[in-house]
Amino acid sequence: MDLYKELARKNKKYVWHPFTQMQDYINEDPLIISHGKDRKLYDVLGNEYFDGVSSIWLNVHGHNIQELNEAIIEQLNQVAHSTILGMANIPSILLAEKLVDISPNGLEKVFYSDSGATAVEIAIKMAYQYWRNIRKSEKSLFVTMKEAYHGDTIGAVSVGAIDLYHQAYSDLLFPSIKLTYPNLYRPKYAGTIEEITQAYLDEVEELFKEKSDEIAALIIEPIVQGASGIIVMPDGYLKALYELCVKYDVLFIADEVATGFGRTGKMFACDHEGVTPDILTCGKGLTGGYLPVAATLTTNRIYEAFLGTYEEQKTFFHGHSYTGNPLGCAVALANLELFEKNNLIQYTQRISVYIKEKLKEFHKLQHVGDIRQSGVMVGIELVSSKSTKEPFHWNDRIGVKVSKRAKELGLLTRPLGNVIVFMPPLASKESELDEMINILYKAIFEVTEDK
Ligand SMILES: *Cc1c(COP(=O)(O)O)cnc(C)c1O
């Protein structure tokens, strides 16, 4: 208890937490994690919790996994870090080979960084400079989707479109064109699913017809738009969108930072529809949730446009101090080996069906408006009225309240507004999922029923 009090005091005194209203936060007793094991985290007071949000969408196998720990220790005994600016190190070479091997066919080159946001920055700069290098610099605009989230650096925010997070910086951003991400729960267009899907695609084609000469690239979160509330696109949309990009010579950037590495039941979300983007960004699950490594993958077409003599200055002038970090790359390799050893992609497909079945119960709850799921990415949208889909008011803090109750019951989640996010590690056992989902049900019931 004394240790807890001391840490809580110092936390309040020194740490500024991300995406956190500190005025609220410092008035509550903080959760301070001391260690983890498999799918559970333990706090310094000895309480245990299921990691129901994979430590913000990262964790794959669980915590304190022997093979991953050992990979780091083994590399640590060689070298912790050496730069890959103009030289190389062993793990980053082997990981690049592996990433090219498991990613959609046609992605041939790997550019490393250290977070999803930096992977997106790199994608943007790469796409932009690509057109300059091939003397088509009039293609300079970026197209993104309303409610998109691509990270928090200024470039990534420029292609982001969540007003709550992004509006304060609007004067700092480069302009981007915003289209509408297909949404079947709150569709912008009327008709059958096919007609709605087509209407969303027509929106894209209309823009391309008019402006594709000026458009460098389109960036999208494939299959699932995550931070906007786990919005799952209709079947066929991704492939058709990609084909429009090909038709109008617009580079297609798939931001797989959230969806990559099995999260949606395929290694990459693009695999659902056989799409090879021009540029793919990934991060989060790449190291199994262990260390900050991210990557931007691209095709030979893009890569070769940066080749030239030293004097031509077509070089991609971008890098970070820790680009290609050997410890991170070593644990990423071990993570991907465990995917294979444990047949984790097939396993994920199996438990996603299991989760789907269990979640059917939730439709009985008065305020569960929609349950969206792709693989092991679930969003449960709470509404004040099911029939009108009227949202809860921001000031009701409904998501915050449900997550707080779930925490008391032993499950960590973090809501997106009125959407409860359930994103357990891919390796969660069925018995663990049972416990997690029971807590989730109880928390939603207790907070929202008869309200
Ligand atoms: C989380 C996320 C990012 C940002 O990744 P960070 O590692 O937090 O910078 C970018 N794109 C998508 C789709 C994400 O979900």
Short mmCIF file of C-alpha atoms and ligand atoms in Angstrom, two decimals:
data_model
loop_
_atom_site.label_atom_id
_atom_site.label_comp_id
_atom_site.label_asym_id
_atom_site.label_seq_id
_atom_site.Cartn_x
_atom_site.Cartn_y
_atom_site.Cartn_z
CA MET A 1 0.00 0.00 0.00
CA ASP A 2 2.81 2.42 0.82
CA LEU A 3 4.50 1.65 -2.49
CA TYR A 4 1.21 2.29 -4.28
CA LYS A 5 0.67 5.61 -2.52
CA GLU A 6 4.17 6.75 -3.30
CA LEU A 7 3.88 5.84 -6.98
CA ALA A 8 0.42 7.38 -7.25
CA ARG A 9 1.74 10.62 -5.80
CA LYS A 10 4.67 10.72 -8.21
CA ASN A 11 2.45 9.78 -11.15
CA LYS A 12 0.21 12.71 -10.36
CA LYS A 13 3.17 15.02 -9.83
CA TYR A 14 5.27 14.16 -12.90
CA VAL A 15 3.42 12.31 -15.67
CA TRP A 16 1.20 13.84 -18.35
CA HIS A 17 -0.85 10.99 -19.83
CA PRO A 18 -1.85 10.70 -23.50
CA PHE A 19 -5.48 11.26 -24.54
CA THR A 20 -6.32 11.97 -20.91
CA GLN A 21 -8.10 14.87 -19.23
CA MET A 22 -5.61 15.22 -16.41
CA GLN A 23 -7.97 17.26 -14.24
CA ASP A 24 -10.26 14.22 -13.98
CA TYR A 25 -7.46 11.71 -13.91
CA ILE A 26 -5.55 13.12 -10.93
CA ASN A 27 -8.69 13.02 -8.82
CA GLU A 28 -8.94 9.28 -9.14
CA ASP A 29 -6.75 6.47 -7.86
CA PRO A 30 -4.57 5.47 -10.82
CA LEU A 31 -4.25 1.93 -12.03
CA ILE A 32 -0.53 1.17 -11.87
CA ILE A 33 0.54 -2.03 -13.59
CA SER A 34 3.47 -3.91 -12.13
CA HIS A 35 3.64 -7.00 -14.33
CA GLY A 36 1.82 -9.22 -16.76
CA LYS A 37 1.44 -12.89 -17.58
CA ASP A 38 -0.29 -14.26 -20.65
CA ARG A 39 -3.61 -12.45 -21.10
CA LYS A 40 -3.54 -10.80 -17.68
CA LEU A 41 -2.03 -7.67 -16.18
CA TYR A 42 -1.43 -7.22 -12.45
CA ASP A 43 -1.35 -3.93 -10.57
CA VAL A 44 0.92 -2.97 -7.70
CA LEU A 45 -1.91 -3.63 -5.24
CA GLY A 46 -2.14 -7.24 -6.41
CA ASN A 47 -5.38 -6.96 -8.42
CA GLU A 48 -5.55 -8.84 -11.70
CA TYR A 49 -7.20 -7.86 -14.96
CA PHE A 50 -7.74 -9.37 -18.37
CA ASP A 51 -6.10 -7.23 -21.03
CA GLY A 52 -9.31 -6.85 -23.05
CA VAL A 53 -7.90 -4.14 -25.29
CA SER A 54 -4.47 -5.70 -25.93
CA SER A 55 -2.74 -2.74 -24.28
CA ILE A 56 -4.25 -0.43 -26.94
CA TRP A 57 -4.55 -2.88 -29.83
CA LEU A 58 -0.99 -4.17 -29.75
CA ASN A 59 -0.71 -7.41 -27.90
CA VAL A 60 -0.85 -10.67 -29.80
CA HIS A 61 0.22 -13.70 -27.73
CA GLY A 62 -0.08 -12.23 -24.26
CA HIS A 63 2.37 -10.77 -21.79
CA ASN A 64 5.65 -12.16 -20.58
CA ILE A 65 5.77 -14.81 -23.30
CA GLN A 66 8.90 -16.91 -22.93
CA GLU A 67 9.87 -17.05 -26.62
CA LEU A 68 9.54 -13.30 -27.02
CA ASN A 69 11.44 -12.54 -23.84
CA GLU A 70 14.24 -14.84 -24.93
CA ALA A 71 14.50 -13.27 -28.38
CA ILE A 72 15.11 -9.89 -26.77
CA ILE A 73 17.64 -11.24 -24.29
CA GLU A 74 19.52 -13.08 -27.02
CA GLN A 75 19.75 -9.96 -29.14
CA LEU A 76 20.61 -7.84 -26.11
CA ASN A 77 23.67 -10.00 -25.58
CA GLN A 78 24.78 -9.14 -29.13
CA VAL A 79 23.96 -5.45 -29.48
CA ALA A 80 20.99 -3.33 -28.36
CA HIS A 81 21.16 -0.80 -31.15
CA SER A 82 23.22 0.17 -34.17
CA THR A 83 22.02 2.49 -36.90
CA ILE A 84 20.87 1.44 -40.37
CA LEU A 85 21.65 4.83 -41.91
CA GLY A 86 24.06 3.70 -44.60
CA MET A 87 24.85 0.42 -42.80
CA ALA A 88 22.90 -2.64 -41.68
CA ASN A 89 22.20 -4.98 -38.77
CA ILE A 90 21.15 -8.61 -38.70
CA PRO A 91 17.58 -8.60 -37.29
CA SER A 92 16.34 -5.78 -39.53
CA ILE A 93 17.52 -7.67 -42.63
CA LEU A 94 15.84 -10.90 -41.61
CA LEU A 95 12.64 -9.17 -40.54
CA ALA A 96 12.40 -7.30 -43.86
CA GLU A 97 12.65 -10.62 -45.72
CA LYS A 98 9.91 -12.05 -43.51
CA LEU A 99 7.62 -9.04 -43.97
CA VAL A 100 7.97 -9.18 -47.74
CA ASP A 101 7.21 -12.88 -47.55
CA ILE A 102 3.98 -12.61 -45.50
CA SER A 103 2.59 -9.35 -46.91
CA PRO A 104 0.42 -9.07 -50.05
CA ASN A 105 2.25 -10.13 -53.22
CA GLY A 106 4.08 -7.29 -54.89
CA LEU A 107 5.21 -5.47 -51.75
CA GLU A 108 8.98 -5.81 -52.01
CA LYS A 109 10.68 -3.17 -49.84
CA VAL A 110 10.53 -2.36 -46.14
CA PHE A 111 11.20 1.05 -44.61
CA TYR A 112 11.36 0.96 -40.81
CA SER A 113 10.25 3.44 -38.19
CA ASP A 114 9.07 3.36 -34.61
CA SER A 115 5.33 4.03 -34.46
CA GLY A 116 2.22 3.85 -36.56
CA ALA A 117 2.22 7.62 -36.98
CA THR A 118 5.78 7.65 -38.32
CA ALA A 119 4.96 4.77 -40.68
CA VAL A 120 2.13 6.95 -42.03
CA GLU A 121 4.38 10.03 -42.29
CA ILE A 122 6.76 7.93 -44.35
CA ALA A 123 3.94 6.70 -46.59
CA ILE A 124 2.80 10.27 -47.22
CA LYS A 125 6.27 11.58 -47.98
CA MET A 126 7.07 8.56 -50.14
CA ALA A 127 3.90 8.97 -52.21
CA TYR A 128 4.44 12.70 -52.56
CA GLN A 129 8.08 12.45 -53.58
CA TYR A 130 7.34 9.55 -55.90
CA TRP A 131 5.36 11.84 -58.20
CA ARG A 132 8.02 14.55 -58.01
CA ASN A 133 10.75 12.06 -58.83
CA ILE A 134 8.92 10.94 -61.94
CA ARG A 135 8.16 14.54 -62.92
CA LYS A 136 4.46 14.54 -62.18
CA SER A 137 4.60 16.97 -59.30
CA GLU A 138 1.12 18.29 -60.09
CA LYS A 139 -0.11 15.12 -58.35
CA SER A 140 0.20 16.46 -54.83
CA LEU A 141 -3.17 16.09 -53.07
CA PHE A 142 -4.13 13.43 -50.56
CA VAL A 143 -7.53 11.83 -50.24
CA THR A 144 -8.64 10.36 -46.95
CA MET A 145 -11.87 9.29 -45.28
CA LYS A 146 -14.02 11.23 -42.84
CA GLU A 147 -13.43 10.02 -39.28
CA ALA A 148 -10.10 8.47 -40.30
CA TYR A 149 -7.34 8.06 -37.75
CA HIS A 150 -3.75 7.63 -38.87
CA GLY A 151 -1.77 8.76 -35.82
CA ASP A 152 -0.94 11.97 -34.01
CA THR A 153 1.99 13.61 -35.78
CA ILE A 154 1.16 16.62 -37.96
CA GLY A 155 1.35 14.78 -41.29
CA ALA A 156 -0.73 11.89 -39.97
CA VAL A 157 -3.24 14.34 -38.49
CA SER A 158 -3.46 16.09 -41.89
CA VAL A 159 -4.91 12.89 -43.33
CA GLY A 160 -6.91 12.28 -40.16
CA ALA A 161 -10.46 13.46 -39.74
CA ILE A 162 -11.73 13.01 -36.21
CA ASP A 163 -12.74 16.54 -35.25
CA LEU A 164 -12.43 15.90 -31.54
CA TYR A 165 -8.74 15.04 -31.88
CA HIS A 166 -7.79 17.07 -34.92
CA GLN A 167 -9.71 20.34 -35.06
CA ALA A 168 -7.44 22.26 -32.68
CA TYR A 169 -4.56 21.92 -35.14
CA SER A 170 -6.45 22.65 -38.35
CA ASP A 171 -4.34 25.71 -39.24
CA LEU A 172 -1.17 23.65 -39.03
CA LEU A 173 -2.25 20.92 -41.41
CA PHE A 174 -1.86 20.42 -45.13
CA PRO A 175 -5.26 20.16 -46.80
CA SER A 176 -6.69 16.74 -47.67
CA ILE A 177 -9.87 15.73 -49.44
CA LYS A 178 -12.27 13.79 -47.26
CA LEU A 179 -14.61 11.12 -48.62
CA THR A 180 -17.06 9.04 -46.63
CA TYR A 181 -16.07 5.67 -45.18
CA PRO A 182 -18.84 3.19 -45.92
CA ASN A 183 -20.98 2.74 -42.84
CA LEU A 184 -23.84 0.25 -42.78
CA TYR A 185 -25.24 1.13 -39.36
CA ARG A 186 -25.62 4.80 -40.15
CA PRO A 187 -25.56 4.73 -43.96
CA LYS A 188 -25.36 8.00 -45.85
CA TYR A 189 -27.24 6.45 -48.78
CA ALA A 190 -30.43 4.38 -48.99
CA GLY A 191 -30.98 0.99 -50.60
CA THR A 192 -29.73 -2.56 -50.36
CA ILE A 193 -26.23 -3.23 -49.07
CA GLU A 194 -25.01 -3.51 -52.67
CA GLU A 195 -26.61 -0.19 -53.61
CA ILE A 196 -25.21 1.55 -50.54
CA THR A 197 -21.75 0.16 -51.25
CA GLN A 198 -21.95 1.34 -54.86
CA ALA A 199 -23.07 4.81 -53.80
CA TYR A 200 -20.02 5.16 -51.55
CA LEU A 201 -17.82 4.04 -54.45
CA ASP A 202 -19.49 6.50 -56.82
CA GLU A 203 -18.47 9.26 -54.44
CA VAL A 204 -14.85 8.24 -54.98
CA GLU A 205 -15.13 7.93 -58.74
CA GLU A 206 -16.79 11.31 -59.07
CA LEU A 207 -13.85 12.92 -57.31
CA PHE A 208 -11.28 10.97 -59.32
CA LYS A 209 -12.96 11.87 -62.61
CA GLU A 210 -12.65 15.51 -61.79
CA LYS A 211 -9.33 15.69 -60.00
CA SER A 212 -7.17 12.59 -60.35
CA ASP A 213 -4.48 14.59 -62.19
CA GLU A 214 -3.87 16.42 -58.95
CA ILE A 215 -4.18 13.49 -56.56
CA ALA A 216 -1.04 11.79 -55.25
CA ALA A 217 -2.65 9.11 -53.12
CA LEU A 218 -5.66 7.85 -51.23
CA ILE A 219 -5.12 6.57 -47.70
CA ILE A 220 -7.57 4.26 -45.94
CA GLU A 221 -7.87 1.90 -42.99
CA PRO A 222 -8.75 -1.31 -44.88
CA ILE A 223 -11.74 -3.43 -43.75
CA VAL A 224 -12.02 -1.70 -40.37
CA GLN A 225 -11.92 2.01 -39.59
CA GLY A 226 -10.69 1.65 -36.05
CA ALA A 227 -10.56 4.77 -33.92
CA SER A 228 -13.82 6.15 -35.33
CA GLY A 229 -15.65 3.28 -33.58
CA ILE A 230 -14.71 -0.02 -35.27
CA ILE A 231 -16.61 0.62 -38.49
CA VAL A 232 -16.50 -2.49 -40.71
CA MET A 233 -16.73 -1.95 -44.47
CA PRO A 234 -19.10 -3.98 -46.64
CA ASP A 235 -17.68 -6.90 -48.65
CA GLY A 236 -16.26 -5.89 -51.99
CA TYR A 237 -15.75 -2.23 -51.18
CA LEU A 238 -12.00 -2.49 -50.61
CA LYS A 239 -11.30 -4.30 -53.86
CA ALA A 240 -13.48 -1.91 -55.87
CA LEU A 241 -11.89 1.10 -54.22
CA TYR A 242 -8.44 -0.26 -55.05
CA GLU A 243 -9.49 -0.79 -58.67
CA LEU A 244 -10.66 2.82 -58.89
CA CYS A 245 -7.22 3.92 -57.68
CA VAL A 246 -5.57 1.79 -60.36
CA LYS A 247 -7.93 3.09 -63.04
CA TYR A 248 -7.23 6.74 -62.19
CA ASP A 249 -3.54 6.31 -61.34
CA VAL A 250 -3.91 7.32 -57.70
CA LEU A 251 -1.54 5.58 -55.26
CA PHE A 252 -3.35 3.37 -52.79
CA ILE A 253 -2.05 3.53 -49.22
CA ALA A 254 -3.44 0.90 -46.85
CA ASP A 255 -2.93 1.87 -43.22
CA GLU A 256 -2.76 -1.55 -41.56
CA VAL A 257 -1.33 -0.27 -38.29
CA ALA A 258 -4.39 -1.58 -36.44
CA THR A 259 -5.55 -4.33 -38.79
CA GLY A 260 -2.19 -5.93 -39.59
CA PHE A 261 -0.84 -9.14 -38.06
CA GLY A 262 -3.95 -11.22 -37.80
CA ARG A 263 -6.25 -8.78 -36.07
CA THR A 264 -9.03 -9.21 -38.66
CA GLY A 265 -8.49 -12.95 -39.13
CA LYS A 266 -6.05 -12.64 -42.04
CA MET A 267 -2.38 -11.68 -41.79
CA PHE A 268 -3.30 -8.35 -43.36
CA ALA A 269 -6.78 -6.90 -43.91
CA CYS A 270 -5.94 -6.40 -47.61
CA ASP A 271 -5.73 -10.21 -47.88
CA HIS A 272 -9.53 -10.43 -47.43
CA GLU A 273 -10.00 -9.02 -50.92
CA GLY A 274 -6.71 -9.87 -52.61
CA VAL A 275 -5.53 -6.27 -52.73
CA THR A 276 -1.87 -5.24 -53.02
CA PRO A 277 -1.61 -1.59 -52.03
CA ASP A 278 1.15 0.62 -53.40
CA ILE A 279 2.13 1.37 -49.84
CA LEU A 280 1.20 -0.50 -46.66
CA THR A 281 1.85 0.82 -43.17
CA CYS A 282 2.01 -1.46 -40.15
CA GLY A 283 3.01 -1.26 -36.51
CA LYS A 284 1.03 -2.17 -33.38
CA GLY A 285 1.04 -6.01 -33.52
CA LEU A 286 4.33 -6.22 -35.45
CA THR A 287 6.37 -6.89 -32.32
CA GLY A 288 3.56 -8.77 -30.58
CA GLY A 289 3.05 -5.63 -28.51
CA TYR A 290 6.56 -5.69 -27.08
CA LEU A 291 8.63 -2.88 -28.57
CA PRO A 292 8.03 0.18 -30.77
CA VAL A 293 8.78 -0.94 -34.31
CA ALA A 294 6.70 0.02 -37.34
CA ALA A 295 7.20 -0.43 -41.05
CA THR A 296 6.14 1.06 -44.36
CA LEU A 297 6.13 -1.50 -47.17
CA THR A 298 6.09 -0.63 -50.82
CA THR A 299 6.43 -1.96 -54.37
CA ASN A 300 9.40 -1.89 -56.72
CA ARG A 301 7.54 0.69 -58.81
CA ILE A 302 7.75 3.21 -55.97
CA TYR A 303 11.22 2.15 -54.83
CA GLU A 304 12.74 2.41 -58.27
CA ALA A 305 11.51 5.98 -58.72
CA PHE A 306 13.90 6.95 -55.93
CA LEU A 307 16.93 5.48 -57.70
CA GLY A 308 19.32 7.81 -59.50
CA THR A 309 22.77 9.29 -59.22
CA TYR A 310 23.86 10.93 -55.99
CA GLU A 311 23.69 14.28 -57.76
CA GLU A 312 20.07 13.83 -58.88
CA GLN A 313 18.96 13.94 -55.22
CA LYS A 314 16.07 11.52 -55.67
CA THR A 315 17.07 9.96 -52.33
CA PHE A 316 14.34 9.44 -49.74
CA PHE A 317 15.65 11.85 -47.11
CA HIS A 318 13.92 10.40 -44.10
CA GLY A 319 14.98 8.42 -41.03
CA HIS A 320 14.73 8.16 -37.26
CA SER A 321 17.39 7.60 -34.63
CA TYR A 322 16.07 4.14 -33.87
CA THR A 323 15.16 3.08 -37.42
CA GLY A 324 15.70 -0.68 -37.71
CA ASN A 325 16.30 -1.19 -33.99
CA PRO A 326 17.78 -4.67 -33.53
CA LEU A 327 15.97 -5.48 -30.27
CA GLY A 328 12.62 -4.54 -31.77
CA CYS A 329 13.28 -6.39 -35.02
CA ALA A 330 14.44 -9.48 -33.11
CA VAL A 331 11.24 -9.66 -31.09
CA ALA A 332 9.16 -8.99 -34.22
CA LEU A 333 10.81 -12.00 -35.85
CA ALA A 334 10.10 -14.14 -32.81
CA ASN A 335 6.51 -12.88 -32.84
CA LEU A 336 6.05 -13.94 -36.46
CA GLU A 337 7.65 -17.32 -35.76
CA LEU A 338 5.09 -17.86 -33.00
CA PHE A 339 2.29 -17.01 -35.45
CA GLU A 340 3.44 -19.94 -37.57
CA LYS A 341 4.23 -22.32 -34.76
CA ASN A 342 0.81 -21.78 -33.16
CA ASN A 343 -1.18 -21.51 -36.41
CA LEU A 344 -2.38 -18.25 -34.98
CA ILE A 345 -4.20 -16.98 -38.07
CA GLN A 346 -6.42 -20.08 -38.19
CA TYR A 347 -6.86 -19.90 -34.44
CA THR A 348 -7.94 -16.26 -34.70
CA GLN A 349 -10.56 -17.18 -37.29
CA ARG A 350 -11.87 -19.84 -34.95
CA ILE A 351 -12.14 -17.61 -31.90
CA SER A 352 -13.66 -14.80 -33.91
CA VAL A 353 -16.59 -17.11 -34.67
CA TYR A 354 -16.68 -18.09 -31.02
CA ILE A 355 -16.76 -14.43 -29.94
CA LYS A 356 -19.46 -13.63 -32.49
CA GLU A 357 -21.70 -16.39 -31.11
CA LYS A 358 -21.25 -15.20 -27.53
CA LEU A 359 -21.93 -11.59 -28.42
CA LYS A 360 -25.36 -12.47 -29.85
CA GLU A 361 -26.64 -12.34 -26.24
CA PHE A 362 -25.74 -8.66 -26.10
CA HIS A 363 -28.48 -7.75 -28.55
CA LYS A 364 -30.92 -8.42 -25.69
CA LEU A 365 -29.55 -5.44 -23.83
CA GLN A 366 -31.71 -2.31 -24.09
CA HIS A 367 -28.95 0.01 -25.22
CA VAL A 368 -26.77 -2.11 -27.47
CA GLY A 369 -27.43 -0.53 -30.87
CA ASP A 370 -24.86 -2.28 -33.01
CA ILE A 371 -22.17 -4.92 -32.65
CA ARG A 372 -19.42 -4.67 -35.25
CA GLN A 373 -16.70 -7.22 -35.60
CA SER A 374 -13.92 -8.27 -37.89
CA GLY A 375 -11.76 -11.05 -36.52
CA VAL A 376 -10.75 -10.10 -33.00
CA MET A 377 -11.69 -6.43 -33.36
CA VAL A 378 -15.05 -5.71 -31.78
CA GLY A 379 -16.98 -2.49 -31.25
CA ILE A 380 -20.23 -2.48 -29.28
CA GLU A 381 -22.09 0.76 -29.90
CA LEU A 382 -24.33 1.91 -27.08
CA VAL A 383 -27.24 4.14 -28.02
CA SER A 384 -29.83 5.94 -25.94
CA SER A 385 -32.57 4.59 -28.21
CA LYS A 386 -32.27 1.46 -30.28
CA SER A 387 -35.15 2.30 -32.61
CA THR A 388 -33.94 5.78 -33.54
CA LYS A 389 -30.20 5.02 -33.08
CA GLU A 390 -30.06 8.21 -31.02
CA PRO A 391 -26.57 8.36 -29.50
CA PHE A 392 -25.90 8.88 -25.83
CA HIS A 393 -24.83 12.44 -25.07
CA TRP A 394 -21.06 13.03 -24.68
CA ASN A 395 -21.71 14.28 -21.15
CA ASP A 396 -23.29 10.95 -20.19
CA ARG A 397 -19.75 9.46 -20.45
CA ILE A 398 -21.43 6.15 -21.10
CA GLY A 399 -18.35 4.44 -22.52
CA VAL A 400 -16.18 5.68 -19.69
CA LYS A 401 -18.66 4.37 -17.13
CA VAL A 402 -18.90 0.93 -18.70
CA SER A 403 -15.11 0.65 -18.90
CA LYS A 404 -14.76 1.72 -15.29
CA ARG A 405 -17.22 -0.93 -14.15
CA ALA A 406 -15.50 -3.56 -16.30
CA LYS A 407 -12.18 -2.65 -14.69
CA GLU A 408 -13.66 -3.17 -11.22
CA LEU A 409 -14.86 -6.56 -12.42
CA GLY A 410 -11.41 -7.46 -13.78
CA LEU A 411 -11.37 -6.51 -17.45
CA LEU A 412 -9.44 -3.64 -19.04
CA THR A 413 -11.05 -1.92 -22.02
CA ARG A 414 -10.90 1.60 -23.40
CA PRO A 415 -13.98 3.06 -25.07
CA LEU A 416 -14.20 5.19 -28.18
CA GLY A 417 -16.96 7.56 -27.16
CA ASN A 418 -20.12 5.45 -26.94
CA VAL A 419 -18.44 2.44 -28.49
CA ILE A 420 -17.08 -0.22 -26.15
CA VAL A 421 -13.99 -1.75 -27.71
CA PHE A 422 -13.23 -5.40 -27.14
CA MET A 423 -9.89 -6.41 -28.59
CA PRO A 424 -8.31 -9.26 -26.62
CA PRO A 425 -4.93 -10.73 -27.57
CA LEU A 426 -5.23 -13.10 -30.54
CA ALA A 427 -4.01 -16.02 -28.45
CA SER A 428 -6.76 -15.69 -25.84
CA LYS A 429 -8.18 -19.05 -24.82
CA GLU A 430 -11.90 -19.76 -25.11
CA SER A 431 -12.20 -20.02 -21.32
CA GLU A 432 -10.53 -16.61 -20.99
CA LEU A 433 -12.85 -15.14 -23.61
CA ASP A 434 -15.82 -16.53 -21.68
CA GLU A 435 -14.72 -14.69 -18.56
CA MET A 436 -13.97 -11.48 -20.43
CA ILE A 437 -17.27 -11.44 -22.29
CA ASN A 438 -19.24 -12.21 -19.12
CA ILE A 439 -17.65 -9.20 -17.43
CA LEU A 440 -18.38 -7.04 -20.45
CA TYR A 441 -22.03 -8.07 -20.43
CA LYS A 442 -22.37 -7.42 -16.73
CA ALA A 443 -20.71 -4.01 -16.99
CA ILE A 444 -22.94 -2.87 -19.86
CA PHE A 445 -26.03 -4.25 -18.12
CA GLU A 446 -25.30 -2.57 -14.81
CA VAL A 447 -24.46 0.81 -16.30
CA THR A 448 -27.09 1.12 -19.01
CA GLU A 449 -30.13 -1.06 -18.30
CA ASP A 450 -33.27 0.93 -17.44
CA LYS A 451 -31.46 4.20 -17.97
C1 LIG B 1 -2.94 3.35 -33.82
C2 LIG B 1 -3.01 3.73 -35.23
C3 LIG B 1 -2.04 4.57 -35.81
C4 LIG B 1 -0.98 5.24 -35.00
O1 LIG B 1 -0.06 4.34 -34.45
P1 LIG B 1 0.89 4.83 -33.25
O2 LIG B 1 1.84 3.70 -33.05
O3 LIG B 1 -0.01 5.06 -32.07
O4 LIG B 1 1.56 6.09 -33.70
C5 LIG B 1 -2.10 4.80 -37.16
N1 LIG B 1 -3.07 4.25 -37.92
C6 LIG B 1 -4.01 3.44 -37.40
C7 LIG B 1 -5.03 2.85 -38.31
C8 LIG B 1 -4.03 3.16 -36.04
O5 LIG B 1 -5.00 2.40 -35.52
#
